[in-house]
Amino acid sequence: MGKDENVHTAYKNYAPEAQEQKLPGGDVDMEPLAEHASLLSSLAMTKVERWHRGEPRLEEYVGSGKLKGKKAIITGGDSGIGRTVAAFFAREGCDVTIGYLKEEEKDAQETKKLVEAAGQKCLLVPGDLVFQETRDQLVAAHLKEYQYLDILVNNASQQIQCPDIADIDMDNVEHTFKANIIQYIGLTKAAIPHLKRGDVIINTTSVTAYKGSAGMLDYSASKGAMATFTRSLATQVFGKGIRVCGVAPGPVYTPLQPASRPAEQMEDWSVGSSSVLNGRVGQPAELGESYVYLATSELSTGTIVHPNSGQYFIP
């Protein structure tokens, strides 16, 4: 499907090509590449005539020291939303540790370049986080490098489509829950003894946790569990002064999508799709500020923010 000129966006890459990858997928192999650090310029937004002529401007996100001196662990930080979080945190003065699969090494190196270009350190720790030993090792490696931990971003997830429950592969279901909600709980268990008053845990859930997904029953169920886990843990650790919050994005252009959809669906999934309210999927860069806000807002505990372009109304 071609680009729709009526779609209001400054991103020239908002309409993906037909493409398919194998899980876990790679940012470097996407066509076109996703955007991780550029946002619509507020200056351009104030000039309505430029908007109507299709000339809104993108500018690189520039931080203001909101996370200066902080140290964060970000899972799935090699690509997609995780790479954006790493870039935004680094531009706010935060050193990061990235947890990722060994198959994602090329993407992880690109994220490291983004972080270091912002003047911050980036520790890469490969490993499969479905295993508790790997989760423990990730936290230990981070502490060895930085001595302390301020922010944990549970972000890495898996999704596999299956349109009919009669055909669902229970091995896939079990692995999805291990890679998603069980991983979040296990890594948090490893990290929580090292968090202190004022620190924060941010969980990436999904709009599918609230509206469901006919084609991804197990994925959406695991994302619903993440939302409940976020609110439950926030209550449990409230007395320790540790905040727990989450982000529930709508559809976002990440490697997880071509790795879990047929090639033709990637093309149809964007412009004009009934699953995308504003006419296009989101770019990872558009979510970065949500994570910065939650990492800095003292009032955010138990909060889940919903950057989904109005796709689903949260009462």
Coordinates of C-alpha atoms in Angstrom, one line a residue:
M1 CA 0.0 0.0 0.0
G2 CA 1.4 3.4 -0.9
K3 CA 1.8 6.3 1.4
D4 CA -1.3 8.4 2.1
E5 CA -0.5 12.0 1.8
N6 CA -3.4 12.8 4.2
V7 CA -1.6 11.2 7.1
H8 CA -0.3 13.9 9.4
T9 CA 3.2 13.1 10.2
A10 CA 6.7 14.5 9.8
Y11 CA 8.2 11.0 9.5
K12 CA 9.0 10.0 5.9
N13 CA 9.3 6.3 7.0
Y14 CA 5.9 5.9 8.5
A15 CA 4.7 3.4 5.8
P16 CA 6.7 0.2 6.1
E17 CA 7.5 -2.0 3.1
A18 CA 6.3 -5.5 2.8
Q19 CA 8.9 -7.4 4.8
E20 CA 9.4 -10.5 7.0
Q21 CA 12.0 -11.6 9.5
K22 CA 12.6 -14.4 11.9
L23 CA 12.3 -13.9 15.6
P24 CA 13.8 -12.0 17.4
G25 CA 14.1 -9.6 14.4
G26 CA 16.6 -6.9 13.8
D27 CA 16.4 -3.1 13.6
V28 CA 19.2 -3.1 11.0
D29 CA 17.2 -5.2 8.6
M30 CA 14.0 -3.1 8.6
E31 CA 12.9 -1.4 5.5
P32 CA 12.7 1.5 5.9
L33 CA 14.7 1.9 9.1
A34 CA 12.8 3.0 12.3
E35 CA 13.3 6.4 13.9
H36 CA 14.8 6.3 17.4
A37 CA 15.8 9.9 18.3
S38 CA 14.1 12.5 16.2
L39 CA 10.8 14.2 17.1
L40 CA 8.5 16.7 15.5
S41 CA 9.9 20.2 16.1
S42 CA 7.7 22.3 18.4
L43 CA 8.8 25.3 16.4
A44 CA 7.4 23.8 13.2
M45 CA 4.2 22.8 15.0
T46 CA 3.5 26.4 15.8
K47 CA 3.5 27.3 12.2
V48 CA 0.2 26.0 10.9
E49 CA 0.8 27.0 7.3
R50 CA 4.0 24.8 7.2
W51 CA 2.0 21.9 8.5
H52 CA -0.6 22.2 5.8
R53 CA 2.1 22.4 3.2
G54 CA 3.5 19.2 4.5
E55 CA 6.7 20.7 5.9
P56 CA 6.8 19.8 9.6
R57 CA 10.4 19.4 10.7
L58 CA 12.1 16.7 12.7
E59 CA 14.8 17.5 15.2
E60 CA 17.0 15.3 17.4
Y61 CA 15.8 14.9 21.0
V62 CA 18.0 17.0 23.3
G63 CA 18.0 16.3 27.0
S64 CA 18.4 18.7 29.9
G65 CA 20.1 16.6 32.5
K66 CA 16.9 15.1 34.0
L67 CA 18.7 11.8 34.7
K68 CA 22.2 13.1 35.3
G69 CA 24.3 10.5 37.2
K70 CA 21.7 7.8 37.0
K71 CA 22.3 4.2 36.1
A72 CA 19.7 2.1 34.3
I73 CA 19.2 -1.5 33.1
I74 CA 17.1 -1.7 29.9
T75 CA 16.0 -5.1 28.6
G76 CA 15.5 -5.4 24.8
G77 CA 17.6 -2.2 24.6
D78 CA 19.3 -3.2 21.4
S79 CA 16.4 -2.3 19.1
G80 CA 12.9 -0.9 18.9
I81 CA 11.4 0.8 21.9
G82 CA 14.4 -0.2 24.1
R83 CA 16.9 1.5 21.8
T84 CA 14.9 4.7 22.0
V85 CA 14.7 4.5 25.8
A86 CA 18.5 4.0 25.9
A87 CA 19.1 7.0 23.6
F88 CA 16.7 9.3 25.5
F89 CA 18.1 8.3 28.9
A90 CA 21.7 8.8 27.7
R91 CA 20.8 12.3 26.4
E92 CA 19.4 13.0 29.9
G93 CA 22.7 12.0 31.5
C94 CA 22.1 8.4 32.3
D95 CA 24.6 5.5 31.9
V96 CA 22.9 2.3 30.7
T97 CA 23.2 -1.5 30.6
I98 CA 21.5 -3.2 27.7
G99 CA 20.2 -6.8 28.1
Y100 CA 19.7 -8.5 24.7
L101 CA 19.9 -11.8 22.9
K102 CA 23.2 -12.9 21.3
E103 CA 21.5 -12.9 17.8
E104 CA 20.9 -9.2 18.3
E105 CA 24.6 -8.2 18.6
K106 CA 24.6 -5.9 15.5
D107 CA 21.6 -4.0 16.8
A108 CA 23.2 -3.8 20.3
Q109 CA 26.3 -2.2 18.9
E110 CA 24.3 0.4 17.1
T111 CA 22.5 1.3 20.4
K112 CA 25.9 1.5 22.1
K113 CA 27.0 4.1 19.5
L114 CA 23.9 6.2 20.2
V115 CA 24.5 6.1 23.9
E116 CA 28.2 6.9 23.6
A117 CA 27.5 9.7 21.2
A118 CA 25.5 11.3 24.0
G119 CA 28.6 11.1 26.2
Q120 CA 27.4 8.2 28.4
K121 CA 28.5 4.7 29.1
C122 CA 26.8 1.7 27.6
L123 CA 27.4 -1.9 29.0
L124 CA 26.2 -4.7 26.7
V125 CA 25.2 -7.9 28.4
P126 CA 24.0 -10.7 26.0
G127 CA 21.9 -13.6 27.2
D128 CA 18.4 -15.2 27.2
L129 CA 16.4 -13.7 30.0
V130 CA 13.9 -16.6 30.1
F131 CA 16.5 -18.1 32.6
Q132 CA 16.8 -16.8 36.1
E133 CA 20.5 -17.3 36.0
T134 CA 20.8 -14.9 33.1
R135 CA 18.7 -12.3 34.9
D136 CA 20.9 -12.6 38.0
Q137 CA 24.0 -12.2 35.8
L138 CA 22.6 -9.1 34.1
V139 CA 22.1 -7.4 37.4
A140 CA 25.5 -8.5 38.7
A141 CA 27.3 -7.3 35.6
H142 CA 25.5 -3.9 35.9
L143 CA 26.5 -3.5 39.5
K144 CA 30.1 -4.5 38.8
E145 CA 30.3 -1.8 36.1
Y146 CA 28.4 1.0 37.8
Q147 CA 28.2 0.1 41.5
Y148 CA 24.6 1.0 41.9
L149 CA 21.2 0.8 40.1
D150 CA 18.6 3.6 39.9
I151 CA 16.2 2.6 37.0
L152 CA 15.1 -0.8 35.8
V153 CA 13.2 -0.9 32.4
N154 CA 11.5 -4.2 31.8
N155 CA 10.9 -4.0 28.1
A156 CA 12.0 -7.1 26.1
S157 CA 9.1 -9.2 24.9
Q158 CA 8.0 -11.9 22.4
Q159 CA 4.9 -12.2 20.3
I160 CA 3.8 -14.9 17.9
Q161 CA 0.6 -14.7 15.9
C162 CA -2.1 -17.4 15.8
P163 CA -5.6 -16.5 14.6
D164 CA -7.3 -19.6 16.0
I165 CA -6.9 -21.0 19.5
A166 CA -7.5 -24.5 18.1
D167 CA -4.2 -24.2 16.3
I168 CA -2.2 -22.5 19.0
D169 CA 1.1 -24.1 19.9
M170 CA 1.3 -24.6 23.7
D171 CA 5.1 -24.6 23.6
N172 CA 4.9 -21.1 22.0
V173 CA 2.4 -20.0 24.7
E174 CA 4.7 -21.2 27.5
H175 CA 7.7 -19.5 26.0
T176 CA 5.8 -16.3 25.4
F177 CA 4.9 -16.1 29.1
K178 CA 8.4 -17.0 30.2
A179 CA 9.9 -14.4 27.8
N180 CA 7.3 -11.7 28.9
I181 CA 5.7 -11.6 32.3
I182 CA 7.8 -14.3 34.0
Q183 CA 11.0 -12.5 32.8
Y184 CA 9.7 -9.2 34.2
I185 CA 9.0 -10.7 37.6
G186 CA 12.3 -12.6 37.7
L187 CA 14.5 -9.7 36.7
T188 CA 12.7 -7.4 39.2
K189 CA 13.3 -10.0 41.9
A190 CA 17.0 -9.9 41.1
A191 CA 17.1 -6.1 40.9
I192 CA 14.9 -5.0 43.8
P193 CA 17.4 -5.6 46.6
H194 CA 19.7 -3.1 44.9
L195 CA 17.1 -0.3 44.5
K196 CA 16.6 2.4 47.0
R197 CA 14.2 5.1 48.0
G198 CA 13.5 7.3 44.9
D199 CA 14.4 4.6 42.4
V200 CA 12.0 3.4 39.7
I201 CA 10.9 0.3 37.8
I202 CA 9.2 0.9 34.4
N203 CA 7.4 -1.9 32.6
T204 CA 6.5 -1.9 29.0
T205 CA 3.0 -3.4 28.6
S206 CA 0.7 -2.8 25.6
V207 CA -2.6 -1.4 24.3
T208 CA -3.5 -5.1 23.7
A209 CA -3.6 -5.5 27.5
Y210 CA -6.7 -3.3 27.4
K211 CA -8.4 -3.9 24.1
G212 CA -7.3 -7.5 23.5
S213 CA -5.9 -9.0 20.3
A214 CA -7.7 -11.8 18.3
G215 CA -4.5 -12.8 16.6
M216 CA -2.2 -12.7 19.6
L217 CA -4.1 -14.3 22.6
D218 CA -1.1 -15.3 24.6
Y219 CA 0.9 -12.1 24.0
S220 CA -2.0 -9.8 24.9
A221 CA -2.7 -12.0 28.0
S222 CA 0.9 -11.7 29.1
K223 CA 0.8 -7.9 28.5
G224 CA -2.4 -7.7 30.7
A225 CA -0.5 -9.6 33.4
M226 CA 2.3 -7.0 33.1
A227 CA -0.2 -4.2 33.8
T228 CA -1.5 -6.0 36.8
F229 CA 2.0 -6.8 38.0
T230 CA 2.9 -3.1 37.7
R231 CA 0.0 -2.0 39.9
S232 CA 0.5 -4.8 42.4
L233 CA 4.2 -4.3 42.8
A234 CA 3.7 -0.5 43.2
T235 CA 1.5 -1.2 46.2
Q236 CA 3.9 -3.8 47.6
V237 CA 7.0 -1.6 47.5
F238 CA 5.3 1.8 48.2
G239 CA 6.6 1.9 51.7
K240 CA 10.2 1.5 50.5
G241 CA 9.9 4.6 48.4
I242 CA 10.5 2.6 45.1
R243 CA 8.2 3.6 42.3
V244 CA 6.7 1.2 39.8
C245 CA 5.0 2.3 36.6
G246 CA 4.5 1.4 33.0
V247 CA 4.0 2.3 29.4
A248 CA 1.3 0.8 27.2
P249 CA 2.1 1.7 23.6
G250 CA -0.2 1.3 20.6
P251 CA 1.2 -0.2 17.4
V252 CA 4.9 0.8 17.0
Y253 CA 7.3 0.1 14.1
T254 CA 9.8 -2.2 15.7
P255 CA 11.6 -5.5 14.6
L256 CA 9.2 -7.5 16.6
Q257 CA 6.5 -6.7 14.0
P258 CA 8.1 -8.1 10.8
A259 CA 9.4 -11.0 12.9
S260 CA 5.9 -12.0 13.9
R261 CA 3.7 -11.0 10.9
P262 CA 3.6 -12.2 7.2
A263 CA 5.3 -9.8 4.8
E264 CA 2.1 -8.5 3.2
Q265 CA 0.6 -7.8 6.6
M266 CA 3.4 -5.4 7.4
E267 CA 2.5 -3.3 4.5
D268 CA -1.2 -3.4 5.2
W269 CA -0.6 -2.9 8.9
S270 CA 0.4 0.7 8.5
V271 CA -1.5 3.2 6.3
G272 CA -5.2 2.7 6.4
S273 CA -5.2 -0.2 8.7
S274 CA -8.2 -0.5 11.1
S275 CA -5.7 -1.2 13.9
V276 CA -4.2 2.2 13.5
L277 CA -6.5 5.1 14.5
N278 CA -4.4 8.0 13.2
G279 CA -3.5 6.5 9.9
R280 CA 0.0 5.2 10.7
V281 CA 2.0 3.2 13.2
G282 CA 4.1 4.9 15.8
Q283 CA 7.9 5.4 15.6
P284 CA 9.9 4.3 18.6
A285 CA 11.2 7.9 19.1
E286 CA 7.7 9.0 19.9
L287 CA 7.7 6.9 23.1
G288 CA 11.0 8.1 24.5
E289 CA 9.6 11.0 26.5
S290 CA 7.0 8.8 28.2
Y291 CA 9.9 6.8 29.8
V292 CA 11.8 9.9 30.7
Y293 CA 8.7 11.3 32.4
L294 CA 8.1 8.2 34.4
A295 CA 11.8 8.0 35.4
T296 CA 11.7 11.5 36.8
S297 CA 8.1 12.0 38.1
E298 CA 7.8 11.4 41.8
L299 CA 4.0 11.1 41.5
S300 CA 4.1 8.3 38.9
T301 CA 4.0 5.2 41.1
G302 CA 1.3 2.8 39.9
T303 CA 0.7 4.9 36.8
I304 CA 0.6 3.4 33.3
V305 CA 0.8 5.9 30.5
H306 CA -1.0 5.2 27.2
P307 CA 0.8 6.6 24.1
N308 CA -1.5 5.1 21.5
S309 CA -2.8 8.0 19.5
G310 CA -6.3 7.5 20.9
Q311 CA -6.5 4.0 19.6
Y312 CA -8.0 2.9 22.9
F313 CA -9.6 5.1 25.5
I314 CA -8.6 4.4 29.1
P315 CA -11.3 5.5 31.5

